[in-house]
Coordinates of C-alpha atoms in Angstrom, one line a residue:
M64 CA 6.8 43.2 -15.5
P65 CA 7.4 40.2 -13.2
R66 CA 10.9 39.1 -12.3
I67 CA 9.9 35.4 -12.4
A68 CA 8.2 34.0 -15.5
P69 CA 4.5 33.8 -14.9
I70 CA 2.4 30.6 -15.0
G71 CA 2.1 29.3 -18.6
S72 CA 5.3 30.9 -19.8
R73 CA 7.8 28.3 -21.1
I74 CA 11.4 28.9 -20.2
A75 CA 14.6 27.2 -21.1
R76 CA 15.2 25.8 -17.7
Y77 CA 14.3 26.3 -14.0
M78 CA 16.6 27.7 -11.3
D79 CA 19.3 25.4 -9.9
V80 CA 18.4 23.5 -6.8
P81 CA 20.4 24.9 -3.9
E82 CA 22.8 22.4 -2.3
S83 CA 21.0 22.9 1.1
A84 CA 17.9 21.3 -0.4
K85 CA 19.5 18.2 -1.8
G86 CA 19.6 14.8 -0.1
P87 CA 21.8 11.7 -0.5
A88 CA 21.5 10.0 -3.9
V89 CA 19.1 7.1 -4.5
D90 CA 20.7 3.9 -5.9
P91 CA 18.8 3.6 -9.3
A92 CA 19.1 -0.1 -9.2
K93 CA 17.1 -0.2 -5.9
G94 CA 14.7 2.7 -6.5
Y95 CA 14.8 3.8 -2.9
R96 CA 17.0 4.9 -0.1
L97 CA 16.9 4.0 3.6
Q98 CA 17.8 6.4 6.4
D99 CA 18.3 5.1 10.0
L100 CA 16.7 7.5 12.5
G101 CA 17.7 5.3 15.5
E102 CA 15.8 3.2 18.0
G103 CA 14.4 1.0 15.2
L104 CA 13.0 3.8 13.1
F105 CA 13.8 4.1 9.4
V106 CA 12.8 6.4 6.6
I107 CA 12.2 5.0 3.1
T108 CA 12.4 7.6 0.2
D109 CA 12.8 7.9 -3.5
N110 CA 13.9 11.5 -2.9
A111 CA 10.5 12.8 -3.9
Y112 CA 8.2 10.9 -1.4
Q113 CA 8.9 9.6 2.1
S114 CA 7.4 7.0 4.4
M115 CA 8.8 5.4 7.5
F116 CA 8.8 2.1 9.4
L117 CA 9.4 1.2 13.1
V118 CA 10.8 -2.2 14.0
Y119 CA 9.7 -3.6 17.4
E120 CA 10.1 -7.0 19.1
T121 CA 7.6 -9.0 17.0
G122 CA 6.8 -6.9 14.0
V123 CA 7.0 -3.7 12.0
V124 CA 4.8 -0.6 12.0
V125 CA 4.7 1.2 8.6
V126 CA 3.6 4.8 8.2
D127 CA 2.3 5.6 4.7
A128 CA 2.8 3.7 1.5
P129 CA 3.3 6.0 -1.5
P130 CA 2.6 4.2 -4.7
S131 CA 5.8 5.6 -6.2
F132 CA 7.9 3.1 -4.2
A133 CA 5.3 1.0 -2.3
G134 CA 6.5 -2.1 -4.2
H135 CA 9.9 -1.7 -2.6
I136 CA 8.7 -1.2 1.0
R137 CA 8.8 -4.9 1.9
Q138 CA 12.2 -5.1 0.2
A139 CA 13.5 -2.2 2.3
I140 CA 12.1 -3.7 5.5
A141 CA 13.8 -7.0 4.6
E142 CA 17.2 -5.2 4.7
I143 CA 16.6 -4.7 8.4
T144 CA 14.3 -7.5 9.6
L145 CA 12.2 -10.4 8.5
K146 CA 9.5 -9.6 11.0
P147 CA 5.9 -9.1 9.6
V148 CA 4.2 -5.8 9.0
T149 CA 1.6 -5.7 11.8
H150 CA 0.4 -2.1 11.6
L151 CA 0.0 0.5 8.9
I152 CA -0.6 4.2 9.9
Y153 CA -2.2 6.6 7.3
S154 CA -0.9 10.2 7.7
H155 CA -4.0 11.3 5.7
S156 CA -6.2 10.1 2.8
H157 CA -4.4 11.3 -0.3
L158 CA -3.7 8.7 -3.0
D159 CA -0.1 9.8 -3.5
H160 CA 0.8 9.0 0.1
I161 CA -1.2 5.8 0.8
G162 CA -2.2 4.5 -2.7
G163 CA 0.3 1.6 -2.3
A164 CA -1.3 0.3 0.9
K165 CA -3.0 -2.7 -0.6
G166 CA 0.2 -3.8 -2.3
L167 CA 1.9 -4.3 1.1
G168 CA 0.0 -7.5 1.4
G169 CA -0.7 -9.4 4.7
H170 CA -3.4 -8.1 7.1
P171 CA -1.9 -5.2 9.0
V172 CA -4.1 -3.2 11.4
I173 CA -4.7 0.1 9.7
V174 CA -4.8 3.2 12.0
A175 CA -5.9 6.7 10.9
H176 CA -7.9 9.7 12.0
E177 CA -11.7 9.4 11.8
E178 CA -11.8 12.1 9.1
T179 CA -9.4 10.0 7.0
R180 CA -11.8 7.0 7.4
R181 CA -14.7 9.2 6.2
L182 CA -12.9 10.3 3.1
L183 CA -11.7 6.8 2.3
V184 CA -15.2 5.4 2.6
R185 CA -16.3 8.1 0.1
A186 CA -13.4 7.3 -2.2
N187 CA -14.2 3.6 -2.2
D188 CA -10.7 2.8 -3.5
P189 CA -9.5 -0.8 -3.1
N190 CA -5.9 0.3 -3.1
R191 CA -6.6 2.4 0.1
P192 CA -8.3 0.0 2.5
V193 CA -10.5 1.7 5.1
P194 CA -8.8 1.9 8.5
A195 CA -10.0 -0.5 11.3
V196 CA -8.8 1.7 14.1
T197 CA -9.6 5.5 14.2
F198 CA -9.4 8.3 16.8
R199 CA -10.5 11.9 17.2
D200 CA -7.9 13.8 19.1
R201 CA -5.0 11.6 20.3
F202 CA -4.0 8.0 20.1
T203 CA -1.0 6.1 21.5
L204 CA 0.0 3.1 19.5
R205 CA 2.0 0.7 21.6
A206 CA 4.0 -1.9 19.6
G207 CA 6.0 -4.0 22.0
S208 CA 8.2 -1.6 23.8
R209 CA 7.9 1.0 21.1
I210 CA 5.5 4.0 21.2
L211 CA 4.0 6.2 18.5
E212 CA 2.0 9.2 19.5
L213 CA -0.7 10.2 17.0
S214 CA -2.5 13.6 17.3
Y215 CA -4.9 15.7 15.3
H216 CA -4.5 19.4 15.1
G217 CA -7.4 20.4 12.8
N218 CA -7.8 21.0 9.1
A219 CA -4.9 22.6 7.2
H220 CA -3.7 20.5 4.3
E221 CA -6.8 18.4 4.5
P222 CA -9.2 17.0 7.2
G223 CA -7.6 14.1 9.0
N224 CA -3.9 14.9 8.4
I225 CA -2.2 13.9 11.6
F226 CA 1.1 14.4 13.5
I227 CA 3.0 11.2 14.2
S228 CA 5.6 11.4 16.9
V229 CA 8.2 8.8 17.8
P230 CA 9.6 10.1 21.1
A231 CA 12.4 7.6 21.5
S232 CA 13.9 8.6 18.1
K233 CA 13.1 12.3 18.6
T234 CA 11.3 12.2 15.3
L235 CA 8.1 13.9 14.1
M236 CA 6.3 13.1 10.9
V237 CA 3.8 15.6 9.4
V238 CA 3.1 15.3 5.7
D239 CA 2.4 18.0 3.2
V240 CA 2.9 21.0 5.6
I241 CA 6.7 21.6 5.7
C242 CA 9.0 21.0 2.7
P243 CA 12.6 21.0 4.0
G244 CA 14.7 23.3 1.9
W245 CA 12.0 23.7 -0.7
M246 CA 9.2 26.0 -1.6
P247 CA 5.9 24.3 -0.6
W248 CA 4.0 22.5 -3.3
R249 CA 1.7 24.8 -5.3
R250 CA -0.9 26.9 -3.5
L251 CA 0.7 26.2 -0.1
S252 CA 0.7 22.4 -0.6
L253 CA -3.0 22.6 -1.7
A254 CA -4.0 23.6 1.8
E255 CA -7.7 23.4 2.3
D256 CA -7.5 25.8 5.2
I257 CA -4.8 28.4 4.7
P258 CA -5.1 30.0 8.2
G259 CA -5.0 26.5 9.6
Y260 CA -1.9 25.7 7.5
F261 CA -0.1 28.8 9.0
A262 CA -1.2 27.8 12.5
Q263 CA 0.2 24.2 12.1
V264 CA 3.6 25.4 10.9
E265 CA 3.8 27.5 14.1
E266 CA 2.7 24.5 16.2
I267 CA 5.4 22.4 14.6
R268 CA 8.0 25.1 15.4
H269 CA 7.3 24.6 19.1
L270 CA 7.2 20.8 19.3
P271 CA 10.2 18.8 20.6
F272 CA 11.9 16.8 17.8
D273 CA 15.3 16.6 16.1
T274 CA 14.2 15.0 12.8
L275 CA 11.1 15.9 10.7
V276 CA 9.8 13.5 8.2
A277 CA 7.8 15.7 5.8
G278 CA 6.5 13.2 3.3
H279 CA 8.2 14.9 0.4
V280 CA 11.5 16.0 -1.2
A281 CA 15.0 14.7 -1.0
R282 CA 15.9 14.8 2.7
T283 CA 14.5 14.8 6.2
G284 CA 14.0 18.1 8.0
T285 CA 15.3 20.0 11.0
K286 CA 14.1 22.7 13.3
A287 CA 16.0 25.1 11.1
D288 CA 13.9 24.1 8.1
V289 CA 10.7 24.8 10.0
E290 CA 12.0 28.2 11.0
L291 CA 12.9 28.9 7.4
Q292 CA 9.4 28.0 6.2
S293 CA 7.8 30.0 8.9
E294 CA 9.9 33.1 7.9
F295 CA 8.9 32.6 4.3
L296 CA 5.2 32.4 5.1
K297 CA 5.3 35.6 7.2
D298 CA 7.0 37.4 4.3
L299 CA 4.5 36.0 1.9
K300 CA 1.5 37.1 3.9
L301 CA 3.1 40.6 4.3
A302 CA 3.9 40.9 0.6
A303 CA 0.4 39.8 -0.5
G304 CA -1.2 42.1 2.1
Q305 CA 0.8 45.1 1.0
A306 CA 0.1 44.4 -2.7
L307 CA -3.7 44.1 -2.0
N308 CA -3.6 47.4 -0.1
T309 CA -1.6 49.4 -2.7
T310 CA -3.0 48.1 -6.0
K311 CA -5.9 50.1 -7.4
P312 CA -8.7 48.0 -9.1
G313 CA -9.2 48.9 -12.8
E314 CA -6.1 51.0 -13.2
G315 CA -4.9 51.0 -16.8
M316 CA -7.8 48.9 -18.1
D317 CA -9.8 49.7 -21.2
P318 CA -12.9 51.6 -20.1
R319 CA -15.0 49.2 -22.1
D320 CA -14.0 46.4 -19.8
M321 CA -15.0 48.2 -16.6
A322 CA -18.5 46.8 -16.7
N323 CA -17.1 43.2 -16.8
P324 CA -16.5 42.3 -13.1
W325 CA -14.6 39.1 -13.9
A326 CA -12.2 41.1 -16.1
L327 CA -11.9 43.7 -13.4
F328 CA -10.9 41.2 -10.8
D329 CA -8.7 39.2 -13.1
N330 CA -6.7 42.3 -13.9
Y331 CA -6.6 43.4 -10.3
T332 CA -5.4 40.0 -8.9
D333 CA -2.8 39.6 -11.7
R334 CA -1.3 43.0 -10.7
V335 CA -1.4 42.0 -7.0
M336 CA 0.4 38.8 -7.8
V337 CA 3.1 40.6 -9.8
Q338 CA 3.8 42.9 -6.9
C339 CA 3.9 40.0 -4.5
V340 CA 6.2 37.9 -6.6
N341 CA 8.6 40.9 -7.2
T342 CA 8.7 41.7 -3.5
L343 CA 9.7 38.1 -2.5
T344 CA 12.1 37.3 -5.4
P345 CA 15.2 39.1 -4.2
K346 CA 15.3 37.5 -0.7
W347 CA 13.8 34.0 -1.5
S348 CA 14.7 33.0 -5.0
T349 CA 18.0 31.4 -4.0
R350 CA 17.0 30.3 -0.5
L351 CA 14.2 27.8 -1.3
A352 CA 14.4 25.2 -4.1
G353 CA 11.6 25.4 -6.6
F354 CA 10.9 29.1 -5.9
D355 CA 10.4 29.9 -9.5
A356 CA 8.1 26.9 -10.0
F357 CA 5.5 27.8 -7.5
I358 CA 5.9 31.3 -6.2
W359 CA 3.0 32.5 -8.4
D360 CA 0.8 29.9 -6.9
Q361 CA 1.7 30.9 -3.4
C362 CA 1.0 34.6 -4.0
Y363 CA -2.3 33.7 -5.6
A364 CA -3.3 31.4 -2.7
M365 CA -2.2 34.1 -0.2
E366 CA -4.1 37.0 -1.7
Q367 CA -7.2 34.8 -2.1
S368 CA -7.0 33.8 1.6
L369 CA -6.5 37.4 2.8
R370 CA -9.5 38.5 0.8
G371 CA -11.8 35.6 1.7
D372 CA -10.7 34.0 5.0

């Protein structure tokens, strides 16, 4: 039997969130928290989503506008400056990160990857205006004396998901790849390309930064958070691979079901996932917040990738 309740099983409560995964509290009267990253760069967060803005001589560059707190972004900026928002960078196309873009008001120049533009044209969502400026591989946004380096590293989470570096602040923003202190969102943050997702985590490991803005959870990240997620992913891949190689299809099934290929594979993959979850639970259940919420999803995504990718 699995050591962690499987998907669909209702339990009294989930595991406690480790202290290492928690961030500073959000003032409920404000609905957001500001974090100063230095050199005019600030993170805005509601401790579930994160965006950031960079103040320069004559304006402000915003990166992402999650609808969960987009209504507070101008209020947050006003705590620092009265300069206008001149640019808006999209990390990628997903609604939960840029669905508040229209609500920012004004007429900022929107910058994104060309794949993000393609997806937004298809979406035809008035709350996510189509970017005016796009790029393929790299783009340097110069705002006064400030510089943001944008780069594309291929499909992982989704096509068009970019890296945003602010060298003066030693900050890197990559959304929906690393979750500092936490288990990734289900099925490896819904990665469209799982080998690409693994490769991007390793790329991030080797980039120069002190602070990682990950787009999610309660705090910004560090190099140590990236190392921890890399270690977990390697263990996940090993556990799923071992389970695939040591689990015998059809074992213990009713012989009458053996002619049903969907039942055969359902039974097989369920037993693979049980072994994968049980292998990972002793080491990781107390090291990553949300382990019990999504470990079944991770094992499922991993064994599917190993069999299909």
